Short mmCIF file of C-alpha atoms and ligand atoms in Angstrom, two decimals:
data_model
loop_
_atom_site.label_atom_id
_atom_site.label_comp_id
_atom_site.label_asym_id
_atom_site.label_seq_id
_atom_site.Cartn_x
_atom_site.Cartn_y
_atom_site.Cartn_z
CA MET A 1 24.54 -25.68 -4.35
CA GLY A 2 23.05 -22.64 -3.20
CA LYS A 3 19.56 -20.81 -4.41
CA VAL A 4 19.42 -17.79 -6.82
CA TRP A 5 16.90 -14.63 -5.70
CA PHE A 6 16.12 -12.15 -7.82
CA VAL A 7 14.96 -9.21 -5.09
CA GLY A 8 13.07 -6.06 -6.33
CA ALA A 9 14.67 -3.37 -4.81
CA GLY A 10 11.35 -1.09 -5.11
CA PRO A 11 11.55 1.91 -6.92
CA GLY A 12 13.54 4.11 -4.50
CA ALA A 13 12.78 5.28 -1.54
CA PRO A 14 14.87 2.33 0.67
CA ASP A 15 11.92 1.77 2.67
CA LEU A 16 9.90 0.55 0.04
CA ILE A 17 12.09 -3.11 0.27
CA THR A 18 10.06 -5.62 1.12
CA VAL A 19 10.54 -6.95 4.54
CA ARG A 20 11.60 -10.84 3.16
CA GLY A 21 14.47 -8.80 0.36
CA THR A 22 15.50 -6.86 3.10
CA ARG A 23 16.29 -10.80 4.81
CA LEU A 24 17.32 -11.95 2.22
CA LEU A 25 19.85 -9.20 1.28
CA ALA A 26 20.84 -9.56 4.96
CA GLU A 27 21.61 -13.39 5.04
CA ALA A 28 22.89 -13.10 1.20
CA ASP A 29 26.55 -14.82 0.85
CA ALA A 30 26.95 -12.70 -2.76
CA ILE A 31 24.51 -10.49 -4.27
CA LEU A 32 24.82 -8.61 -7.84
CA TYR A 33 22.85 -5.56 -8.48
CA THR A 34 21.95 -3.53 -11.43
CA GLY A 35 24.23 -0.85 -10.99
CA SER A 36 21.31 1.43 -10.66
CA LEU A 37 21.10 3.78 -7.21
CA VAL A 38 17.95 2.06 -5.96
CA ALA A 39 19.82 -1.01 -6.05
CA GLU A 40 22.62 0.26 -4.23
CA THR A 41 20.64 2.13 -1.25
CA ALA A 42 18.87 -1.55 -0.63
CA LEU A 43 22.39 -2.72 -0.09
CA GLN A 44 22.63 -0.87 3.15
CA TRP A 45 20.98 -3.93 4.50
CA ALA A 46 23.65 -6.83 3.37
CA SER A 47 26.45 -8.34 6.01
CA PRO A 48 29.80 -6.85 5.86
CA GLU A 49 31.29 -9.93 4.45
CA CYS A 50 29.24 -10.57 1.66
CA GLU A 51 30.36 -10.53 -1.54
CA ILE A 52 29.15 -7.29 -3.60
CA ALA A 53 29.37 -7.32 -7.26
CA ASP A 54 27.93 -4.68 -10.63
CA SER A 55 26.37 -6.10 -13.27
CA LYS A 56 26.60 -2.66 -15.02
CA SER A 57 29.12 -3.18 -17.19
CA MET A 58 28.68 -6.82 -17.40
CA ASP A 59 26.27 -8.33 -20.60
CA LEU A 60 23.70 -11.34 -19.52
CA ALA A 61 26.79 -13.95 -20.71
CA GLN A 62 28.86 -12.78 -17.49
CA VAL A 63 25.87 -12.00 -15.38
CA THR A 64 25.32 -15.45 -16.35
CA GLU A 65 28.44 -16.78 -15.47
CA TRP A 66 28.45 -14.97 -12.22
CA LEU A 67 25.48 -16.53 -11.11
CA LEU A 68 26.52 -20.19 -11.65
CA ASP A 69 29.45 -19.45 -10.17
CA ARG A 70 28.81 -18.38 -6.91
CA ALA A 71 25.41 -20.43 -6.70
CA ALA A 72 27.94 -23.69 -6.90
CA ARG A 73 30.39 -22.18 -3.50
CA CYS A 74 27.40 -20.19 -1.36
CA GLN A 75 24.16 -21.11 -0.08
CA THR A 76 22.16 -17.68 -0.68
CA VAL A 77 23.20 -15.66 -4.13
CA VAL A 78 20.96 -12.64 -4.69
CA ARG A 79 20.43 -10.44 -8.03
CA LEU A 80 19.30 -7.08 -6.89
CA GLN A 81 16.65 -5.77 -9.50
CA THR A 82 14.54 -1.79 -8.89
CA GLY A 83 11.74 -2.63 -8.96
CA ASP A 84 9.08 -5.50 -9.04
CA PRO A 85 11.96 -8.23 -10.83
CA THR A 86 8.84 -9.29 -12.88
CA LEU A 87 8.99 -6.76 -14.87
CA TYR A 88 11.50 -6.14 -18.05
CA GLY A 89 14.24 -7.03 -15.66
CA VAL A 90 15.86 -10.33 -17.70
CA VAL A 91 14.52 -12.95 -15.17
CA ALA A 92 13.91 -15.20 -17.43
CA GLU A 93 16.91 -15.32 -19.59
CA LEU A 94 19.12 -14.89 -16.61
CA ALA A 95 16.73 -18.26 -14.33
CA ARG A 96 16.72 -20.51 -17.47
CA PRO A 97 20.76 -21.51 -17.69
CA LEU A 98 20.30 -21.00 -14.11
CA ASP A 99 16.97 -24.09 -14.37
CA ALA A 100 19.32 -26.43 -16.35
CA ALA A 101 21.55 -25.69 -14.43
CA GLY A 102 19.58 -27.04 -11.75
CA VAL A 103 20.61 -24.45 -9.07
CA GLU A 104 17.13 -23.82 -7.53
CA VAL A 105 15.73 -19.95 -7.68
CA GLY A 106 12.90 -17.74 -6.02
CA ILE A 107 11.39 -14.44 -6.72
CA VAL A 108 10.83 -12.44 -4.21
CA PRO A 109 8.95 -9.09 -5.76
CA GLY A 110 9.41 -5.86 -5.22
CA VAL A 111 7.39 -2.58 -5.44
CA SER A 112 7.08 -2.12 -8.98
CA SER A 113 7.29 2.29 -9.67
CA ALA A 114 3.88 1.52 -11.69
CA MET A 115 2.29 1.50 -8.41
CA ALA A 116 4.99 4.14 -7.12
CA SER A 117 4.27 6.93 -9.19
CA ALA A 118 1.09 6.19 -8.50
CA ALA A 119 1.03 6.68 -5.67
CA ALA A 120 3.22 9.31 -5.88
CA ALA A 121 0.76 11.22 -8.12
CA GLY A 122 -2.28 10.34 -5.74
CA GLU A 123 -4.29 8.51 -8.32
CA CYS A 124 -5.72 5.59 -8.62
CA LEU A 125 -5.51 3.14 -11.65
CA THR A 126 -8.70 1.75 -11.72
CA LEU A 127 -11.91 3.07 -10.91
CA PRO A 128 -15.33 1.84 -10.93
CA GLU A 129 -17.50 1.37 -13.95
CA VAL A 130 -14.70 3.50 -15.59
CA THR A 131 -11.57 0.95 -16.04
CA GLN A 132 -10.61 -1.80 -14.54
CA THR A 133 -7.93 -2.94 -16.77
CA VAL A 134 -4.37 -1.47 -16.52
CA ILE A 135 -1.68 -2.28 -19.44
CA PHE A 136 2.28 -1.74 -18.64
CA THR A 137 3.50 -1.61 -21.62
CA ARG A 138 6.65 0.65 -23.03
CA VAL A 139 7.17 1.39 -26.73
CA SER A 140 8.83 0.44 -29.28
CA GLU A 141 13.11 1.77 -29.32
CA ARG A 142 15.75 -1.12 -29.31
CA THR A 143 13.45 -3.40 -28.20
CA LYS A 144 11.12 -4.96 -31.26
CA MET A 145 7.46 -4.75 -29.96
CA PRO A 146 5.73 -7.37 -30.82
CA GLU A 147 2.88 -7.48 -34.01
CA ARG A 148 -0.34 -7.30 -31.45
CA GLU A 149 1.21 -4.74 -29.32
CA HIS A 150 1.73 -2.07 -31.41
CA PHE A 151 1.30 0.80 -28.91
CA ALA A 152 -1.99 2.18 -30.85
CA GLY A 153 -4.04 -0.91 -30.87
CA LEU A 154 -3.20 -0.65 -27.17
CA ALA A 155 -3.98 2.87 -26.48
CA ALA A 156 -7.53 2.42 -28.73
CA HIS A 157 -8.98 -0.14 -25.65
CA GLY A 158 -9.40 3.29 -23.47
CA CYS A 159 -8.22 1.79 -20.06
CA THR A 160 -5.23 2.85 -18.46
CA LEU A 161 -1.79 2.66 -19.17
CA CYS A 162 1.87 2.53 -17.91
CA ILE A 163 4.31 3.50 -19.63
CA PHE A 164 7.63 2.82 -18.72
CA LEU A 165 11.23 2.72 -20.47
CA SER A 166 10.23 5.60 -23.26
CA ILE A 167 9.76 9.30 -21.49
CA GLU A 168 12.15 10.34 -24.78
CA ARG A 169 9.42 9.15 -26.98
CA ILE A 170 6.47 11.17 -24.94
CA GLU A 171 5.80 13.94 -28.43
CA SER A 172 4.51 10.47 -31.17
CA ILE A 173 3.32 8.83 -27.65
CA ALA A 174 1.01 11.80 -27.01
CA GLN A 175 0.04 12.42 -31.25
CA THR A 176 -0.86 8.28 -31.17
CA LEU A 177 -2.64 8.62 -27.89
CA GLU A 178 -4.96 11.07 -30.24
CA GLU A 179 -5.13 9.31 -33.04
CA ALA A 180 -6.32 6.31 -30.89
CA GLY A 181 -9.87 8.45 -29.79
CA TRP A 182 -8.37 9.78 -26.94
CA ALA A 183 -9.34 13.48 -26.40
CA ALA A 184 -6.52 16.51 -26.39
CA ASP A 185 -7.56 17.43 -23.04
CA ALA A 186 -7.35 13.98 -21.54
CA PRO A 187 -4.99 13.65 -17.99
CA VAL A 188 -1.74 12.60 -18.62
CA VAL A 189 0.88 12.40 -15.53
CA VAL A 190 4.44 11.63 -15.49
CA VAL A 191 6.83 10.93 -12.84
CA HIS A 192 10.25 11.40 -12.94
CA LYS A 193 11.77 9.25 -10.00
CA ALA A 194 9.16 8.31 -8.22
CA THR A 195 9.60 8.34 -4.19
CA TRP A 196 13.14 9.10 -5.16
CA PRO A 197 14.22 11.12 -1.01
CA GLY A 198 14.01 15.11 -2.26
CA GLU A 199 13.78 14.63 -6.62
CA GLU A 200 10.58 12.88 -6.98
CA LEU A 201 8.39 15.13 -9.60
CA VAL A 202 5.08 14.11 -10.95
CA LEU A 203 4.14 16.39 -14.02
CA ARG A 204 0.27 16.88 -14.27
CA GLY A 205 -0.62 17.65 -18.61
CA THR A 206 -2.93 16.71 -20.84
CA ILE A 207 -2.27 14.43 -24.12
CA ALA A 208 -1.98 18.41 -25.60
CA ASP A 209 0.93 19.88 -23.23
CA ILE A 210 2.58 16.97 -21.60
CA ALA A 211 4.99 16.75 -24.34
CA VAL A 212 6.18 20.43 -23.91
CA ARG A 213 5.78 20.54 -20.33
CA CYS A 214 8.32 17.37 -20.01
CA ARG A 215 11.00 19.28 -22.08
CA GLU A 216 10.81 22.22 -19.59
CA ALA A 217 11.21 20.17 -16.66
CA LYS A 218 14.01 18.70 -18.82
CA VAL A 219 12.58 15.38 -17.22
CA GLU A 220 14.02 12.94 -20.21
CA ARG A 221 14.78 9.74 -18.58
CA GLN A 222 13.83 7.48 -14.66
CA ALA A 223 10.41 8.63 -15.16
CA LEU A 224 6.30 6.23 -16.24
CA ILE A 225 3.55 8.17 -17.77
CA LEU A 226 0.55 6.94 -16.51
CA VAL A 227 -2.16 7.77 -19.31
CA SER A 228 -5.92 7.03 -17.28
CA PRO A 229 -9.65 7.78 -17.64
CA ALA A 230 -9.35 7.62 -13.53
CA LEU A 231 -6.65 10.60 -13.73
CA GLY A 232 -8.55 13.18 -11.70
CA ALA A 233 -11.13 10.94 -10.33
CA ARG A 234 -11.05 12.70 -6.60
CA GLN A 235 -11.66 16.22 -8.20
CA ARG A 236 -14.78 15.02 -10.00
CA ALA A 237 -18.26 13.89 -8.99
CA PRO A 238 -18.11 9.75 -8.96
CA ARG A 239 -19.37 8.48 -11.80
CA ALA A 240 -19.95 5.38 -10.13
CA THR A 241 -18.28 3.31 -6.55
CA SER A 242 -17.49 0.62 -6.15
CA LYS A 243 -19.27 -2.28 -4.78
CA LEU A 244 -16.84 -3.86 -2.76
CA TYR A 245 -18.00 -0.79 -0.53
CA ASP A 246 -22.17 -1.22 -0.44
CA ALA A 247 -23.83 -1.73 0.89
CA SER A 248 -26.36 -3.74 -0.32
CA PHE A 249 -24.02 -5.88 -2.15
CA PRO A 250 -23.28 -8.48 -0.59
CA ARG A 251 -19.35 -10.03 0.36
CA ARG A 252 -18.01 -12.78 2.56
CA PHE A 253 -17.78 -11.31 6.10
CA ARG A 254 -20.43 -9.02 5.58
CA PRO A 255 -24.40 -9.41 4.70
CA ALA A 256 -25.54 -7.56 2.43
CA ARG A 257 -28.02 -4.58 3.90
CA GLU A 258 -31.79 -4.53 2.67
CA ASP A 259 -32.59 -1.43 4.11
N1 SAH B 1 11.11 -3.90 -13.20
C1 SAH B 1 10.38 -2.31 -12.83
C2 SAH B 1 10.83 -1.14 -14.09
C3 SAH B 1 12.38 -1.41 -15.41
S1 SAH B 1 12.58 -0.74 -16.19
C4 SAH B 1 9.84 -2.14 -11.69
O1 SAH B 1 8.80 -2.63 -11.76
O2 SAH B 1 9.98 -0.01 -11.54
C5 SAH B 1 13.05 1.21 -15.98
C6 SAH B 1 11.78 1.84 -16.87
O3 SAH B 1 10.74 2.17 -15.27
C7 SAH B 1 11.95 3.45 -16.35
O4 SAH B 1 12.96 3.34 -17.84
C8 SAH B 1 10.92 4.25 -16.03
O5 SAH B 1 10.27 4.58 -17.24
C9 SAH B 1 10.62 2.99 -14.78
N2 SAH B 1 10.55 3.98 -13.15
C10 SAH B 1 11.68 3.39 -12.89
N3 SAH B 1 12.17 3.10 -11.80
C11 SAH B 1 10.89 4.42 -11.90
C12 SAH B 1 10.59 6.18 -10.95
N4 SAH B 1 11.82 6.06 -9.75
N5 SAH B 1 9.71 6.58 -11.73
C13 SAH B 1 8.93 6.47 -11.96
N6 SAH B 1 9.83 5.89 -13.60
C14 SAH B 1 10.81 4.74 -13.38
#
C-alpha cells in the first residue's frame, strides 16, 4: 500500500513550492490536482510516467475513491492543492477515509496566499505592541460559519484579519468593519493573484473606498483581503520596536547589553 501526500503548491509563482513538494511530485506515481492554474504550473515537476488527473469535475466521494484506488496500486500518490493544504483545503474530509483504510497520509505545507499577499504588498501581519494576532477567516456565503465566528465579532478584536474566499462581499465586509469600530480611513489591502507572474495586482484603499477600488479594477475573485493596524507601518514612525532586536533584551544566543 502506498502513501498519500497532500502537497501545497504555493500561491502562484512556480518557484514558491517547497523543495520537499517538488521532490514528492517528481517521485509520484499518481497526482490528483485541484484544477487550478497554480497546481497545473507545479505539474512541471512530475515525471513523464506519472498518472495525472484533474479533480475539477469530481465530487468528494470520487476524489476519495481515486486516492484510495491509486494508494492500493502505487507507492507515492500526491494530492496537489493551492497555497497551504491545511487552509480551506478539505484535507480532514479526504484523509478520514484514507485513515480508515489504513493508508498512510502525509502533509507538505505550502506558502499560503495570506503570506504571499502580505509579501506582495510589502506589509507585515504583526507589529510590536500594535497587533500580535492574525485571524484567518472568510465571510459566510455558501459555507455556513460557526456561530461564534461571525465576522463582526472577529473584526471587533482589532487585530490583523486575512480574509479568504470573500472578495465578492467586500462591500458588506467594509461596512461590518466600520460597525465593529474600525475607522473609515483605516487602510485595507486587497491582493489579486498574489505572486502570479504578470498578473499580480495590489490594491490599496481604506475601509471607505476599497469596495469601489475593487469594482473599478474588476477584482471579483482570487483575491485576499488584508485588514490590519500594521498596514502602512513602514511609512509611519515606530510605536515600539520588537524586543527580538532590542539590545537590552537577553536572548538565548546573545547576552543583554547594559549600556
Ligand atoms: N489553501 C489556500 C487557500 C484556498 S481558498 C491558501 O493557503 O492560500 C481560495 C482562496 O484563497 C481564494 O478565494 C483567495 O481568497 C485566496 N487565494 C488563493 N490564491 C491566491 C492568490 N494567489 N492571491 C490572492 N488570493 C489568493
